[in-house]
Amino acid sequence: SDGAISLTVAGGELPYNYTWNVAGTPASGTPTGLAAGVYVVTVTDGNSCTATTTVTLTEPPVLQLSTDITNVVCAGESTGALNLTPSGGTPPYNVNWSNGANSEDISQLSAGAYTAFVTDAQGCLAEQRSTVNEAPALALTAQVEPVDCFGNATGSISTSLSGGQPPYTYGWAHGSAAEDLSELVAGDYDLLVTDAYGCTRMERYTVTQPDELEVAMQVDSVSCFDGQDGRIDLDVVGGTPAYRYQLDNGPLVGASAFIALRAGEYRVSVIDANGCTFPTMTVSVEEPEPIIIDLGEDRIIQYGDTARIIPQISGTYPIVRYQWSPADSSWVGCFDCPNVQVFPDYQRDLYLTVTDANGCTAEEWVRIVVRKDFPIQVPTGFTPNNDGQNDRLTVHGLPGIEIIWFRVFDRWGEQVFENTEFETNDPAAGWDGRFRDRQLNSGVYLWQLEARLPDGRRELFQGQTTLIR
């Protein structure tokens, strides 16, 4: 209500008096702050003469704004636009936007609210708030399954897509257009997804794989020949813990050491939590050579004589300890010497135990036979030809000497005769030169016997004889 009426009066007599009819109400003076409408004024002069006139006040149309909105098609872009159309009021118009623009049409807008402030030529102001919307952003998620074993093609990618405008198209960098991928090797996989508006989303997915299984092995040999303390220790890296281990075709176990092993070849297998296997390894558990002691043949000495026993020993490790026994015997010259001198007064057995540098032991024994003056005689030759003279190999000696056993051997060591529990000087107890009902050829034969002497002692005797035909 800012209208005004300026009235010009001519003629009549001064002074003039004005009477207005404003909104049906009489008013005097000159009205101001008028709204558009019809006004009636009556002028009275000094002679009371009157004149009436009607005045019409007009106003321009209301200043109005309309906006054409172009929304953002792809989330996050700046492709929105607002096209403003002012109307009414009094042109020209002055436009100012809340983002600082001053043209009726603005573009390259991101999603959001924008307010237009428009002033016409009369300073009339109108404002309008417009919102540029955008479609929901393309949201791409995926479940990535790693490769189970190093070098396999068992990985997979399962995707899930939302937002944008369906339908969607999928484009993998390696050429596939599938939504999901399987039978993948380890590596990076790039996916470009496009919706119906041409909006895109790119993601890179990494299919991982465990490190290659690697096995380090330490093998401890058996300490002593025919022992059972060999050991195989395994150190595994890579793959997927926990690991399980197998020796030969035995059960799978969680312990990485196999103990109490004998010498030999073993097949060792390793499998991880995903069932990945390391190539089966053939492992050899070694053992040292056996300790072999050779004390020589049984010794026969005359009563009062001595004998030196010098052992011949072979093995992997040097001998560090000798132990002769019986350790409480007065007839053994030394109990921890490499060789020993003995002087028994009757038949004795001498034992030697040795220990090598690896702690392995071995034992051997030798018999010391002491001969005394109890005449035992076996002929150095006989002629088994049935002539009644020297037909049998007979054991001769003093009465009272009992022969516990009497044996004859050929030159190859085969026993060809044995008789037991008989007395000396008995031709019927001797050998007739036959073996298995067959006459043996002429030659030299060895004999051994054990006799029980009159004093109760038992002694060994041996010698050789010649069979003559």
Coordinates of C-alpha atoms in Angstrom, one line a residue:
S1 CA 0.0 0.0 0.0
D2 CA 2.3 2.7 -1.2
G3 CA 0.0 4.4 -3.8
A4 CA -0.6 8.1 -3.8
I5 CA -3.0 10.6 -5.6
S6 CA -1.9 14.1 -6.6
L7 CA -5.0 16.3 -7.2
T8 CA -4.9 19.6 -9.2
V9 CA -7.9 22.0 -8.7
A10 CA -8.6 25.1 -10.9
G11 CA -11.4 27.8 -10.7
G12 CA -13.7 28.6 -7.9
E13 CA -12.8 30.6 -4.9
L14 CA -10.1 29.7 -2.5
P15 CA -9.7 28.1 -0.2
Y16 CA -10.4 24.5 -1.3
N17 CA -11.6 21.8 1.0
Y18 CA -11.1 18.1 0.0
T19 CA -13.3 15.2 1.1
W20 CA -12.2 11.7 0.0
N21 CA -14.1 8.5 0.2
V22 CA -11.3 5.9 1.1
A23 CA -12.6 2.4 1.4
G24 CA -16.1 3.8 2.0
T25 CA -14.9 6.1 4.7
P26 CA -14.9 9.9 4.3
A27 CA -11.5 11.4 4.9
S28 CA -10.1 14.9 4.6
G29 CA -6.8 16.1 3.4
T30 CA -4.6 14.3 0.9
P31 CA -4.5 10.5 1.5
T32 CA -1.2 8.5 1.2
G33 CA -0.2 4.8 1.5
L34 CA -3.0 3.8 -0.8
A35 CA -3.6 0.4 -2.1
A36 CA -4.9 -0.2 -5.6
G37 CA -8.6 0.7 -5.9
V38 CA -11.2 3.4 -6.8
Y39 CA -11.2 6.6 -4.9
V40 CA -13.8 9.5 -4.9
V41 CA -12.9 13.0 -4.0
T42 CA -15.2 16.0 -3.5
V43 CA -13.7 19.5 -3.6
T44 CA -15.5 22.5 -2.0
D45 CA -14.3 26.1 -2.6
G46 CA -14.8 29.2 -0.6
N47 CA -18.2 29.9 -2.1
S48 CA -19.3 26.3 -1.1
C49 CA -19.3 25.3 -4.7
T50 CA -18.4 21.6 -5.1
A51 CA -16.8 19.4 -7.7
T52 CA -16.5 15.6 -7.5
T53 CA -14.1 13.2 -9.4
T54 CA -13.2 9.5 -9.3
V55 CA -9.6 8.4 -9.3
T56 CA -8.5 4.7 -10.0
L57 CA -5.1 3.5 -8.6
T58 CA -3.6 0.5 -10.3
E59 CA -0.8 -2.0 -9.3
P60 CA 1.5 -4.3 -11.3
P61 CA 1.0 -8.2 -11.3
V62 CA 2.5 -10.0 -8.3
L63 CA 6.2 -10.9 -8.8
Q64 CA 6.3 -14.7 -9.2
L65 CA 9.1 -17.2 -9.7
S66 CA 9.0 -20.6 -11.4
T67 CA 11.9 -23.0 -11.6
D68 CA 12.6 -25.9 -14.0
I69 CA 14.8 -28.4 -12.1
T70 CA 17.2 -30.9 -13.8
N71 CA 18.4 -33.4 -11.2
V72 CA 21.8 -35.0 -11.0
V73 CA 21.7 -38.3 -12.8
C74 CA 24.8 -39.9 -11.3
A75 CA 25.5 -39.5 -7.6
G76 CA 28.4 -37.3 -6.8
E77 CA 28.5 -35.5 -10.1
S78 CA 27.7 -31.9 -10.9
T79 CA 25.2 -32.2 -13.7
G80 CA 22.2 -30.6 -12.1
A81 CA 20.6 -27.4 -13.5
L82 CA 18.0 -24.8 -12.4
N83 CA 16.2 -22.7 -15.1
L84 CA 14.4 -19.7 -13.4
T85 CA 11.5 -17.8 -15.0
P86 CA 10.4 -14.6 -13.2
S87 CA 6.9 -13.2 -14.0
G88 CA 4.8 -10.3 -12.7
G89 CA 6.3 -7.4 -11.0
T90 CA 8.0 -4.7 -13.1
P91 CA 10.8 -5.8 -15.4
P92 CA 13.7 -5.8 -15.6
Y93 CA 14.6 -8.3 -13.0
N94 CA 17.8 -8.7 -10.9
V95 CA 18.6 -12.3 -10.0
N96 CA 20.9 -13.5 -7.2
W97 CA 21.4 -17.2 -6.1
S98 CA 22.5 -18.5 -2.8
N99 CA 25.5 -20.0 -4.4
G100 CA 26.6 -16.6 -5.8
A101 CA 25.4 -17.0 -9.3
N102 CA 23.5 -14.0 -10.8
S103 CA 21.9 -15.4 -13.9
E104 CA 18.4 -16.8 -14.3
D105 CA 19.7 -20.2 -15.4
I106 CA 22.5 -22.0 -13.5
S107 CA 24.1 -25.4 -14.3
Q108 CA 26.9 -27.8 -13.3
L109 CA 25.2 -28.1 -10.0
S110 CA 25.7 -30.8 -7.4
A111 CA 22.8 -32.1 -5.4
G112 CA 21.5 -29.7 -2.8
A113 CA 19.2 -26.8 -2.0
Y114 CA 19.5 -23.5 -3.9
T115 CA 17.6 -20.2 -3.2
A116 CA 16.9 -17.6 -5.9
F117 CA 16.4 -13.9 -4.8
V118 CA 14.7 -11.8 -7.6
T119 CA 14.2 -8.0 -7.4
D120 CA 12.1 -6.2 -10.1
A121 CA 12.5 -2.6 -11.4
Q122 CA 10.3 -1.3 -8.5
G123 CA 12.5 -3.0 -5.9
C124 CA 9.9 -5.7 -5.3
L125 CA 11.5 -8.9 -4.0
A126 CA 10.6 -12.6 -4.5
E127 CA 12.6 -15.6 -3.4
Q128 CA 12.3 -19.3 -4.2
R129 CA 14.1 -22.4 -2.7
S130 CA 14.7 -25.3 -5.1
T131 CA 16.3 -28.7 -4.4
V132 CA 18.4 -30.5 -6.9
N133 CA 18.2 -34.2 -6.1
E134 CA 20.4 -37.2 -7.2
A135 CA 19.8 -40.9 -7.6
P136 CA 21.2 -43.1 -4.8
A137 CA 24.9 -43.8 -5.3
L138 CA 25.9 -47.1 -6.8
A139 CA 26.9 -49.2 -3.8
L140 CA 29.0 -52.2 -4.7
T141 CA 30.1 -54.8 -2.2
A142 CA 31.7 -58.2 -2.7
Q143 CA 32.7 -61.3 -0.8
V144 CA 36.1 -62.4 -1.9
E145 CA 37.2 -66.0 -1.2
P146 CA 40.9 -66.6 -1.2
V147 CA 42.7 -69.3 -3.1
D148 CA 43.0 -72.4 -0.8
C149 CA 46.5 -73.6 -1.8
F150 CA 49.4 -71.7 -3.4
G151 CA 49.1 -71.8 -7.2
N152 CA 45.6 -73.2 -7.3
A153 CA 42.6 -71.6 -9.1
T154 CA 40.0 -71.8 -6.4
G155 CA 39.3 -68.2 -5.5
S156 CA 36.0 -66.5 -6.1
I157 CA 34.3 -63.0 -6.0
S158 CA 30.6 -62.7 -5.3
T159 CA 29.3 -59.1 -5.8
S160 CA 26.2 -57.3 -4.6
L161 CA 25.0 -54.0 -6.2
S162 CA 22.4 -51.4 -5.1
G163 CA 21.7 -47.8 -5.9
G164 CA 21.7 -46.2 -9.3
Q165 CA 19.1 -47.3 -11.8
P166 CA 18.8 -50.9 -12.8
P167 CA 19.4 -52.8 -14.9
Y168 CA 23.2 -53.0 -14.4
T169 CA 25.9 -54.2 -16.7
Y170 CA 29.2 -55.7 -15.5
G171 CA 32.5 -55.5 -17.1
W172 CA 35.6 -57.2 -15.7
A173 CA 39.0 -56.1 -16.9
H174 CA 39.8 -59.6 -18.1
G175 CA 36.7 -59.7 -20.3
S176 CA 34.0 -61.4 -18.3
A177 CA 30.5 -59.8 -18.1
A178 CA 29.3 -62.0 -15.2
E179 CA 28.2 -60.7 -11.9
D180 CA 30.3 -63.3 -10.0
L181 CA 33.6 -64.9 -10.8
S182 CA 34.9 -68.3 -9.7
E183 CA 37.9 -70.6 -10.3
L184 CA 40.3 -67.6 -9.9
V185 CA 44.0 -67.6 -9.3
A186 CA 45.5 -65.1 -7.0
G187 CA 45.7 -61.5 -8.3
D188 CA 43.9 -58.2 -8.7
Y189 CA 40.5 -58.1 -10.5
D190 CA 39.0 -54.8 -11.7
L191 CA 35.2 -54.4 -12.1
L192 CA 33.3 -51.6 -13.9
V193 CA 29.6 -51.5 -13.2
T194 CA 27.2 -49.3 -15.3
D195 CA 23.6 -48.6 -14.6
A196 CA 20.7 -47.7 -16.9
Y197 CA 21.7 -44.0 -16.8
G198 CA 25.3 -44.7 -17.7
C199 CA 26.5 -44.1 -14.2
T200 CA 29.6 -46.1 -13.3
R201 CA 31.3 -47.5 -10.3
M202 CA 34.8 -49.2 -10.5
E203 CA 36.3 -51.4 -7.8
R204 CA 39.4 -53.5 -7.5
Y205 CA 39.3 -56.8 -5.6
T206 CA 42.3 -58.7 -4.6
V207 CA 42.2 -62.5 -4.4
T208 CA 44.9 -63.7 -2.1
Q209 CA 46.6 -67.0 -1.6
P210 CA 48.7 -68.5 1.2
D211 CA 52.4 -68.5 0.8
E212 CA 53.9 -71.6 -0.7
L213 CA 54.4 -74.4 1.8
E214 CA 58.1 -74.7 2.7
V215 CA 59.5 -77.5 4.9
A216 CA 62.9 -77.4 6.5
M217 CA 64.0 -80.7 8.0
Q218 CA 66.6 -81.8 10.6
V219 CA 67.4 -85.5 10.8
D220 CA 69.2 -87.0 13.8
S221 CA 70.8 -90.3 13.2
V222 CA 70.5 -93.3 15.5
S223 CA 73.2 -93.0 18.2
C224 CA 74.2 -96.6 18.2
F225 CA 73.9 -99.5 15.8
D226 CA 70.4 -101.1 16.0
G227 CA 69.3 -98.4 18.3
Q228 CA 65.9 -96.6 18.4
D229 CA 66.6 -93.0 19.1
G230 CA 66.6 -91.5 15.6
R231 CA 64.6 -88.3 15.1
I232 CA 63.1 -86.2 12.3
D233 CA 62.2 -82.6 13.1
L234 CA 60.1 -80.5 10.7
D235 CA 59.9 -76.7 10.5
V236 CA 57.0 -75.6 8.2
V237 CA 56.2 -72.1 6.9
G238 CA 53.6 -70.9 4.4
G239 CA 50.3 -72.5 3.7
T240 CA 47.6 -72.2 6.3
P241 CA 48.2 -73.4 9.9
A242 CA 47.6 -75.6 11.7
Y243 CA 49.8 -78.2 10.1
R244 CA 49.5 -82.0 10.3
Y245 CA 52.3 -84.5 9.7
Q246 CA 52.4 -88.1 8.6
L247 CA 55.2 -90.7 8.7
D248 CA 55.0 -93.4 6.1
N249 CA 51.3 -94.4 6.1
G250 CA 50.7 -93.7 9.7
P251 CA 48.0 -91.4 11.2
L252 CA 48.1 -87.6 10.7
V253 CA 49.4 -86.0 13.9
G254 CA 49.9 -82.4 15.1
A255 CA 53.4 -82.9 16.5
S256 CA 56.2 -81.8 14.1
A257 CA 58.8 -84.3 15.4
F258 CA 59.0 -88.0 14.9
I259 CA 61.1 -89.7 17.6
A260 CA 62.3 -93.1 18.7
L261 CA 63.1 -94.1 15.1
R262 CA 65.3 -97.0 13.9
A263 CA 67.6 -96.6 11.0
G264 CA 66.0 -96.7 7.6
E265 CA 64.1 -94.8 5.0
Y266 CA 60.9 -92.9 5.9
R267 CA 58.3 -91.1 3.8
V268 CA 57.3 -87.8 5.4
S269 CA 54.2 -85.8 4.4
V270 CA 52.9 -82.4 5.5
I271 CA 49.3 -81.1 5.1
D272 CA 47.9 -77.7 6.1
A273 CA 44.5 -76.7 7.4
N274 CA 43.2 -76.2 3.8
G275 CA 44.3 -79.7 2.8
C276 CA 47.3 -78.4 0.8
T277 CA 50.2 -80.9 0.7
F278 CA 53.9 -80.6 0.5
P279 CA 55.5 -83.2 -1.9
T280 CA 56.2 -86.3 0.1
M281 CA 59.8 -86.5 1.1
T282 CA 61.9 -89.6 1.5
V283 CA 64.2 -89.3 4.5
S284 CA 67.0 -91.6 5.5
V285 CA 67.8 -92.0 9.1
E286 CA 71.4 -93.3 9.4
E287 CA 73.1 -95.3 12.0
P288 CA 76.8 -96.0 12.8
E289 CA 78.5 -99.2 12.0
P290 CA 78.3 -101.9 14.7
I291 CA 81.1 -102.1 17.2
I292 CA 82.8 -105.5 16.4
I293 CA 85.2 -106.9 19.0
D294 CA 87.4 -109.8 18.0
L295 CA 89.3 -111.4 21.0
G296 CA 90.6 -114.2 18.9
E297 CA 90.1 -118.0 19.5
D298 CA 89.8 -119.4 22.9
R299 CA 93.3 -119.5 24.5
I300 CA 94.9 -122.7 25.9
I301 CA 97.8 -122.2 28.2
Q302 CA 99.9 -124.3 30.5
Y303 CA 99.3 -123.9 34.1
G304 CA 101.5 -121.1 35.4
D305 CA 101.8 -119.4 32.0
T306 CA 100.2 -116.0 31.0
A307 CA 98.4 -114.9 27.9
R308 CA 98.0 -111.4 26.5
I309 CA 94.6 -110.6 25.0
I310 CA 94.8 -107.9 22.3
P311 CA 91.3 -107.1 21.0
Q312 CA 90.7 -106.1 17.4
I313 CA 87.9 -103.5 17.3
S314 CA 86.1 -101.9 14.4
G315 CA 83.3 -99.3 14.4
T316 CA 82.4 -95.7 13.4
Y317 CA 83.6 -93.9 16.5
P318 CA 86.9 -94.3 18.4
I319 CA 86.8 -96.3 21.6
V320 CA 87.1 -94.2 24.7
R321 CA 86.6 -96.8 27.5
Y322 CA 87.6 -100.4 28.1
Q323 CA 86.2 -102.5 30.9
W324 CA 87.6 -106.0 31.5
S325 CA 85.7 -108.4 33.8
P326 CA 85.3 -110.0 36.2
A327 CA 86.5 -106.8 37.8
D328 CA 87.3 -108.5 41.1
S329 CA 89.6 -111.1 39.7
S330 CA 93.2 -111.4 40.8
W331 CA 94.2 -113.1 37.5
V332 CA 93.4 -110.0 35.3
G333 CA 96.4 -107.7 35.0
C334 CA 94.4 -104.5 34.2
F335 CA 90.7 -103.7 34.1
D336 CA 90.7 -100.5 31.9
C337 CA 93.6 -101.1 29.5
P338 CA 93.2 -101.4 25.7
N339 CA 94.8 -104.9 26.0
V340 CA 95.3 -107.1 29.0
Q341 CA 97.6 -109.9 30.4
V342 CA 95.9 -112.7 32.2
F343 CA 97.2 -115.6 34.3
P344 CA 94.4 -117.8 35.6
D345 CA 95.2 -121.1 37.4
Y346 CA 92.2 -122.8 35.9
Q347 CA 89.8 -122.3 33.0
R348 CA 88.2 -118.8 33.1
D349 CA 86.0 -116.7 30.9
L350 CA 87.3 -113.1 30.2
Y351 CA 84.8 -110.4 29.2
L352 CA 85.5 -107.1 27.5
T353 CA 83.0 -104.2 27.4
V354 CA 83.9 -101.1 25.3
T355 CA 82.3 -97.7 25.0
D356 CA 82.9 -95.5 21.9
A357 CA 82.9 -91.7 21.7
N358 CA 79.1 -91.7 20.9
G359 CA 78.3 -93.7 24.1
C360 CA 77.7 -96.9 22.3
T361 CA 78.8 -100.2 23.9
A362 CA 79.6 -103.7 22.8
E363 CA 80.7 -106.8 24.7
E364 CA 82.7 -109.9 23.8
W365 CA 84.3 -112.7 25.7
V366 CA 87.0 -115.3 25.3
R367 CA 87.7 -118.5 27.2
I368 CA 91.2 -119.1 28.7
V369 CA 91.9 -122.9 29.0
V370 CA 94.6 -123.9 31.5
R371 CA 96.2 -127.2 30.8
K372 CA 97.6 -129.3 33.7
D373 CA 99.6 -132.5 33.8
F374 CA 96.7 -134.9 33.4
P375 CA 97.7 -136.9 30.4
I376 CA 94.9 -136.9 27.8
Q377 CA 96.1 -138.4 24.6
V378 CA 94.5 -138.8 21.2
P379 CA 96.5 -140.5 18.5
T380 CA 97.9 -138.3 15.7
G381 CA 96.7 -140.9 13.2
F382 CA 94.5 -144.0 12.8
T383 CA 93.7 -146.5 10.1
P384 CA 90.0 -147.5 10.1
N385 CA 90.4 -150.5 7.7
N386 CA 88.9 -153.1 10.0
D387 CA 92.2 -155.0 10.5
G388 CA 91.8 -154.9 14.3
Q389 CA 94.7 -152.5 14.6
N390 CA 94.1 -148.8 15.4
D391 CA 90.7 -148.9 13.7
R392 CA 89.2 -146.2 15.9
L393 CA 90.3 -142.8 17.1
T394 CA 90.3 -143.5 20.8
V395 CA 90.8 -141.1 23.8
H396 CA 93.5 -142.3 26.1
G397 CA 94.2 -141.2 29.7
L398 CA 94.4 -142.1 33.3
P399 CA 91.6 -144.0 34.9
G400 CA 89.0 -141.8 36.5
I401 CA 89.1 -139.2 33.7
E402 CA 85.6 -138.8 32.3
I403 CA 85.1 -137.4 28.8
I404 CA 82.1 -135.1 28.9
W405 CA 82.1 -134.7 25.1
F406 CA 84.4 -135.6 22.3
R407 CA 84.0 -134.0 18.8
V408 CA 85.8 -134.3 15.5
F409 CA 85.7 -131.7 12.7
D410 CA 86.9 -131.8 9.1
R411 CA 89.1 -129.1 7.7
W412 CA 86.1 -127.0 6.7
G413 CA 84.9 -126.9 10.3
E414 CA 82.0 -129.4 9.9
Q415 CA 81.4 -131.6 12.8
V416 CA 81.7 -135.2 11.7
F417 CA 81.6 -137.1 15.0
E418 CA 80.5 -136.5 18.6
N419 CA 80.3 -138.8 21.6
T420 CA 79.4 -137.8 25.2
E421 CA 79.8 -139.0 28.7
F422 CA 82.3 -141.9 28.4
E423 CA 85.6 -142.9 30.0
T424 CA 89.1 -142.9 28.5
N425 CA 90.7 -145.9 26.9
D426 CA 87.4 -147.2 25.5
P427 CA 87.9 -148.0 21.7
A428 CA 84.1 -148.4 21.3
A429 CA 83.6 -144.8 22.3
G430 CA 86.1 -143.6 19.6
W431 CA 85.5 -142.5 16.0
D432 CA 85.5 -145.1 13.3
G433 CA 86.2 -142.7 10.4
R434 CA 82.6 -142.7 9.2
F435 CA 80.1 -139.8 8.9
R436 CA 76.5 -140.4 8.1
D437 CA 77.2 -144.1 7.4
R438 CA 79.8 -143.1 4.8
Q439 CA 83.6 -143.7 5.0
L440 CA 85.4 -140.4 4.9
N441 CA 88.5 -139.8 2.9
S442 CA 92.0 -139.7 4.2
G443 CA 93.0 -136.3 5.6
V444 CA 93.7 -134.2 8.6
Y445 CA 90.9 -133.8 11.1
L446 CA 90.6 -131.6 14.2
W447 CA 89.3 -132.8 17.5
Q448 CA 88.1 -131.2 20.7
L449 CA 87.0 -132.6 24.0
E450 CA 86.0 -131.6 27.5
A451 CA 87.2 -133.8 30.3
R452 CA 86.2 -134.0 34.0
L453 CA 89.5 -134.5 35.8
P454 CA 89.8 -136.6 39.0
D455 CA 89.9 -133.4 41.1
G456 CA 86.6 -132.3 39.8
R457 CA 87.8 -129.7 37.4
R458 CA 86.7 -129.6 33.8
E459 CA 89.2 -128.9 31.1
L460 CA 89.2 -128.5 27.3
F461 CA 91.6 -130.3 25.0
Q462 CA 92.1 -130.1 21.3
G463 CA 94.4 -131.4 18.6
Q464 CA 94.5 -133.0 15.2
T465 CA 94.7 -136.4 13.7
T466 CA 95.3 -137.9 10.3
L467 CA 92.9 -140.5 8.9
I468 CA 94.8 -143.0 6.8
R469 CA 93.2 -145.5 4.4

